[in-house]
Coordinates of C-alpha atoms in Angstrom, one line a residue:
M14 CA 22.5 -43.6 -24.3
S15 CA 21.7 -46.7 -26.3
V16 CA 22.4 -50.0 -24.7
N17 CA 23.6 -51.1 -28.1
D18 CA 25.9 -48.8 -30.1
E19 CA 25.8 -51.0 -33.3
P20 CA 23.5 -49.8 -36.0
M21 CA 20.4 -51.8 -36.4
E22 CA 20.1 -53.7 -39.7
S23 CA 17.2 -52.7 -41.9
K24 CA 15.7 -56.2 -42.0
E25 CA 15.8 -56.5 -38.2
Y26 CA 14.2 -53.1 -37.8
D27 CA 11.5 -53.7 -40.4
K28 CA 10.6 -57.1 -38.8
A29 CA 10.4 -55.6 -35.3
L30 CA 8.4 -52.6 -36.5
R31 CA 5.9 -54.7 -38.3
A32 CA 5.3 -56.8 -35.1
L33 CA 4.8 -53.6 -33.1
Q34 CA 2.5 -52.1 -35.7
V35 CA 0.3 -55.2 -35.4
E36 CA 0.2 -54.5 -31.7
L37 CA -0.9 -50.9 -32.4
C38 CA -3.7 -52.3 -34.6
A39 CA -4.8 -54.5 -31.7
L40 CA -4.6 -51.5 -29.3
Q41 CA -6.8 -49.5 -31.8
D42 CA -9.5 -52.2 -31.7
W43 CA -9.5 -52.1 -27.9
V44 CA -9.7 -48.3 -27.7
K45 CA -12.7 -48.4 -30.1
K46 CA -14.4 -51.3 -28.3
K47 CA -14.1 -49.7 -24.9
G48 CA -14.5 -46.1 -25.9
L49 CA -11.3 -45.1 -24.4
R50 CA -9.9 -41.6 -24.7
V51 CA -6.1 -41.3 -25.0
V52 CA -3.8 -38.3 -25.3
I53 CA -0.1 -38.8 -26.3
V54 CA 2.3 -35.9 -26.0
F55 CA 5.6 -35.8 -27.9
E56 CA 8.1 -33.1 -26.9
G57 CA 11.8 -32.6 -27.4
R58 CA 14.3 -30.4 -29.0
D59 CA 14.2 -29.6 -32.7
A60 CA 15.5 -32.6 -34.8
A61 CA 14.9 -35.0 -31.9
G62 CA 12.9 -37.3 -34.2
K63 CA 9.3 -36.6 -33.1
G64 CA 7.9 -36.6 -36.6
G65 CA 9.5 -39.9 -37.5
I66 CA 8.1 -41.7 -34.4
I67 CA 4.6 -40.3 -35.0
K68 CA 4.8 -41.4 -38.7
V69 CA 5.5 -45.0 -37.9
I70 CA 2.9 -45.0 -35.1
T71 CA 0.2 -43.8 -37.5
E72 CA 1.1 -45.3 -40.9
R73 CA -0.7 -48.6 -40.3
V74 CA -3.7 -47.6 -38.2
S75 CA -6.9 -45.7 -38.9
P76 CA -6.8 -41.9 -39.0
R77 CA -10.3 -42.0 -37.5
V78 CA -8.9 -43.5 -34.3
F79 CA -5.3 -42.1 -34.3
R80 CA -5.5 -38.3 -34.9
V81 CA -2.4 -36.1 -35.0
V82 CA -2.5 -32.5 -33.9
A83 CA 0.4 -30.2 -34.9
L84 CA -0.8 -26.7 -34.3
P85 CA 0.8 -23.6 -36.0
A86 CA 1.7 -20.5 -34.1
P87 CA -1.3 -19.0 -32.3
S88 CA -3.4 -16.3 -34.0
D89 CA -4.0 -13.0 -32.3
R90 CA -7.4 -14.3 -31.3
E91 CA -6.0 -17.4 -29.8
K92 CA -3.4 -15.4 -27.9
S93 CA -6.2 -13.6 -26.1
Q94 CA -7.8 -16.9 -25.0
L95 CA -7.0 -19.1 -22.0
Y96 CA -3.6 -20.7 -22.8
M97 CA -4.9 -24.3 -22.7
Q98 CA -8.0 -23.5 -24.7
R99 CA -6.6 -24.1 -28.2
Y100 CA -5.4 -27.5 -27.1
I101 CA -8.5 -28.7 -25.2
Q102 CA -10.6 -28.3 -28.3
H103 CA -8.6 -31.1 -30.0
F104 CA -8.9 -33.6 -27.1
P105 CA -10.3 -37.0 -27.9
A106 CA -13.9 -38.3 -27.8
A107 CA -14.7 -41.9 -27.0
G108 CA -12.7 -44.3 -29.1
E109 CA -10.0 -41.8 -30.1
I110 CA -6.2 -41.5 -29.6
V111 CA -4.9 -38.0 -30.1
I112 CA -1.2 -37.4 -30.7
F113 CA 0.2 -34.0 -30.0
D114 CA 3.2 -33.2 -32.1
R115 CA 4.3 -30.5 -29.6
S116 CA 1.6 -29.5 -27.1
W117 CA 0.9 -27.0 -24.3
Y118 CA 4.5 -27.6 -23.3
N119 CA 5.5 -25.1 -25.9
R120 CA 5.3 -22.6 -23.1
A121 CA 7.8 -24.5 -21.0
G122 CA 10.3 -24.8 -23.9
V123 CA 10.3 -22.8 -27.1
E124 CA 8.1 -19.9 -26.0
Y125 CA 10.1 -19.4 -22.8
V126 CA 13.6 -19.8 -24.3
L127 CA 13.0 -17.7 -27.3
G128 CA 11.1 -15.0 -25.4
F129 CA 7.6 -15.6 -26.9
C130 CA 6.2 -15.5 -23.4
T131 CA 7.1 -13.6 -20.2
K132 CA 8.8 -15.0 -17.2
A133 CA 5.5 -14.6 -15.2
Q134 CA 3.6 -16.5 -17.9
H135 CA 6.2 -19.3 -17.8
E136 CA 6.0 -19.5 -14.0
H137 CA 2.2 -19.5 -14.1
F138 CA 2.1 -22.3 -16.7
L139 CA 4.4 -24.5 -14.5
K140 CA 2.1 -23.9 -11.6
I141 CA -1.2 -24.7 -13.3
C142 CA 0.0 -27.4 -15.7
P143 CA 0.0 -30.2 -13.1
E144 CA -3.5 -29.1 -12.0
F145 CA -4.7 -29.1 -15.6
E146 CA -3.3 -32.6 -16.2
M147 CA -4.8 -33.9 -12.9
Y148 CA -8.2 -32.7 -14.2
V149 CA -7.6 -34.5 -17.5
V150 CA -6.6 -37.8 -15.9
D151 CA -9.4 -37.6 -13.2
D152 CA -11.9 -37.3 -16.1
G153 CA -10.7 -40.7 -17.3
I154 CA -8.4 -39.6 -20.2
L155 CA -5.2 -41.7 -20.5
L156 CA -2.3 -39.2 -20.7
I157 CA 1.1 -40.4 -21.9
K158 CA 4.0 -37.9 -22.2
Y159 CA 7.2 -38.6 -24.1
W160 CA 10.3 -36.5 -24.2
L161 CA 12.8 -37.3 -27.0
E162 CA 16.3 -36.7 -25.8
V163 CA 18.8 -36.1 -28.6
S164 CA 22.5 -35.3 -28.1
D165 CA 24.2 -32.1 -29.1
E166 CA 26.3 -33.9 -31.7
Q167 CA 23.4 -35.7 -33.3
Q168 CA 21.2 -32.6 -33.5
K169 CA 24.1 -30.8 -35.2
R170 CA 24.4 -33.7 -37.8
R171 CA 20.6 -33.7 -38.5
F172 CA 20.5 -29.9 -39.0
E173 CA 23.4 -30.1 -41.4
A174 CA 21.6 -32.9 -43.3
R175 CA 18.6 -30.7 -43.6
I176 CA 20.6 -27.8 -44.9
T177 CA 22.2 -29.9 -47.7
D178 CA 19.2 -31.9 -48.7
P179 CA 16.5 -30.0 -50.7
L180 CA 13.9 -32.6 -49.7
R181 CA 14.4 -31.5 -46.0
H182 CA 14.6 -27.8 -46.4
W183 CA 11.0 -27.5 -45.3
K184 CA 12.0 -28.9 -41.9
L185 CA 14.1 -25.8 -41.3
S186 CA 12.8 -22.6 -39.9
P187 CA 14.5 -19.5 -38.5
T188 CA 13.2 -20.6 -35.1
D189 CA 14.9 -24.0 -35.5
L190 CA 18.2 -22.5 -36.5
Y191 CA 18.1 -19.9 -33.7
S192 CA 17.3 -22.6 -31.2
R193 CA 20.5 -24.4 -32.1
S194 CA 22.5 -21.6 -30.5
R195 CA 20.5 -21.8 -27.3
W196 CA 21.3 -25.4 -26.3
F197 CA 21.9 -24.9 -22.6
E198 CA 18.9 -22.6 -22.2
Y199 CA 16.8 -25.4 -23.6
S200 CA 18.5 -27.8 -21.2
R201 CA 17.6 -25.7 -18.2
A202 CA 14.1 -25.2 -19.4
R203 CA 13.7 -28.9 -19.8
D204 CA 15.0 -29.5 -16.3
T205 CA 12.7 -26.9 -14.8
M206 CA 9.8 -28.5 -16.8
F207 CA 10.5 -31.9 -15.5
A208 CA 10.8 -30.7 -11.9
A209 CA 7.4 -29.1 -12.1
T210 CA 5.4 -31.5 -14.3
D211 CA 6.8 -35.0 -13.8
T212 CA 4.0 -36.3 -11.6
K213 CA 2.8 -39.7 -10.5
Y214 CA -0.5 -39.3 -12.4
A215 CA 1.1 -37.8 -15.5
P216 CA 4.8 -38.8 -15.6
W217 CA 7.3 -38.0 -18.3
Y218 CA 9.0 -40.9 -20.2
I219 CA 12.3 -40.1 -21.8
V220 CA 13.2 -41.7 -25.1
P221 CA 16.9 -41.5 -26.1
S222 CA 16.7 -40.7 -29.8
D223 CA 20.2 -40.5 -31.3
D224 CA 19.4 -43.9 -32.9
K225 CA 16.2 -43.2 -34.7
R226 CA 15.3 -46.9 -35.4
R227 CA 15.8 -48.0 -31.8
A228 CA 14.0 -44.9 -30.5
R229 CA 10.9 -45.7 -32.6
L230 CA 10.8 -49.3 -31.6
N231 CA 11.4 -48.6 -27.9
C232 CA 8.7 -45.9 -27.9
I233 CA 6.1 -48.0 -29.6
S234 CA 6.9 -50.9 -27.3
H235 CA 6.4 -48.7 -24.3
L236 CA 3.2 -47.3 -25.7
V237 CA 1.5 -50.6 -26.3
S238 CA 2.5 -51.8 -22.8
A239 CA 1.4 -48.6 -21.1
I240 CA -2.2 -49.2 -22.1
R241 CA -3.0 -52.7 -20.9
F242 CA -5.4 -54.4 -23.3
P243 CA -6.3 -58.0 -24.3
K244 CA -6.2 -59.0 -27.9
L245 CA -9.7 -59.3 -29.3
P246 CA -10.5 -62.4 -31.3
E247 CA -10.0 -61.8 -35.0
T248 CA -13.2 -61.6 -37.1
K249 CA -13.1 -64.0 -40.0
V250 CA -13.7 -62.1 -43.2
K251 CA -15.0 -63.8 -46.4
L252 CA -14.8 -61.9 -49.7
P253 CA -18.2 -62.0 -51.4
K254 CA -18.5 -63.0 -55.0
R255 CA -19.2 -60.3 -57.6
S256 CA -22.8 -60.3 -58.7
A257 CA -23.3 -60.7 -62.5
K258 CA -26.7 -59.0 -62.3
G259 CA -26.7 -56.0 -64.7
A260 CA -23.4 -57.0 -66.2
Y261 CA -21.9 -55.0 -69.0
D262 CA -18.5 -53.9 -70.4
D263 CA -17.7 -51.3 -67.8
R264 CA -14.2 -50.7 -69.2
A265 CA -15.4 -50.0 -72.8
T266 CA -17.5 -47.0 -71.5
L267 CA -14.3 -45.2 -70.4
K268 CA -13.1 -45.0 -74.0
G269 CA -12.6 -41.3 -74.9
R270 CA -12.3 -40.1 -71.4
R271 CA -9.3 -38.2 -70.1
F272 CA -6.6 -40.4 -68.6
V273 CA -3.4 -39.4 -66.8
E274 CA -0.5 -39.7 -69.1
Q275 CA 1.4 -43.0 -68.5
K276 CA 4.9 -41.6 -68.1
Y277 CA 6.2 -44.4 -65.9

C-alpha cells in the first residue's frame, strides 16, 4: 500500500521524525495555552504497529499533556456498568491529549470476533457509538480515530518474530495467537465497523502500516495537520548562575553512603 516500496534509511527516518516531534511539541504548547481537549483513538489488528506509533508520538512530549490509556480486560464490576463508562472516566480535561491504545471499539472487533460479547451487544454498540461520538464532539472535544491496516503477510512475519525473540514474548497472548486464525472474521468486523461509525464529525483515517517507519511518519504528519495551530513564539530561557551562599563540599558528605556498584 505504500507509494514507495524501498526501505527508508535510518538517517532519513530519524531526521523526519525529529522534525515531526518538534511539531508535536508545538502542538502541545497550543493545547495547553488554549485549554483544548483531544482524544486520539488507535485501532487495528494485533501486530499492526499501534504501540510503536504511540511510543514515537509520546517520547518527546510531556506525560502531563499527552496521556496514554491502555485498559486491561474489564473487571466483573466494570462488566456490569454502562459499556462506555470505563472509557469516559479517562477523557481529557482542559489542556490534555488522551491517546487510547485500543478503545471502546474493542466491542466492534476483538470482543465480537472472539465471542466476548453477544451479537445483540455488538449491534447495540454500532447503533449507539455514532451518537456517543456526536455527544463527545458537540461538547468541544477533538476526536481523531486511526485504523492501522497491516497485511496478512506482514502480520504473520511480526508474530513469528515475537515467537523467536525473548524480548518480544510479552507481546504475545493466547488471544493474539487465536486472532491470527480469524483473519477474515476480523476483516468483516472492520468493514461493518467502518460502515456504522465512519461519520463526517468523527471519521476514520486508515494508516497503511506494513512499513513501520513510514506509517509512523505519515500518522504524525496527519495528526499535527488535523489540529490547526499557530506556532507560539519561543520563550528565551537564561540559565541562572549558581549561588555561592552557604557553599560547602557537598560531594564529601556522601562518603560512606551506599552507591550502586559501577559494573559498566
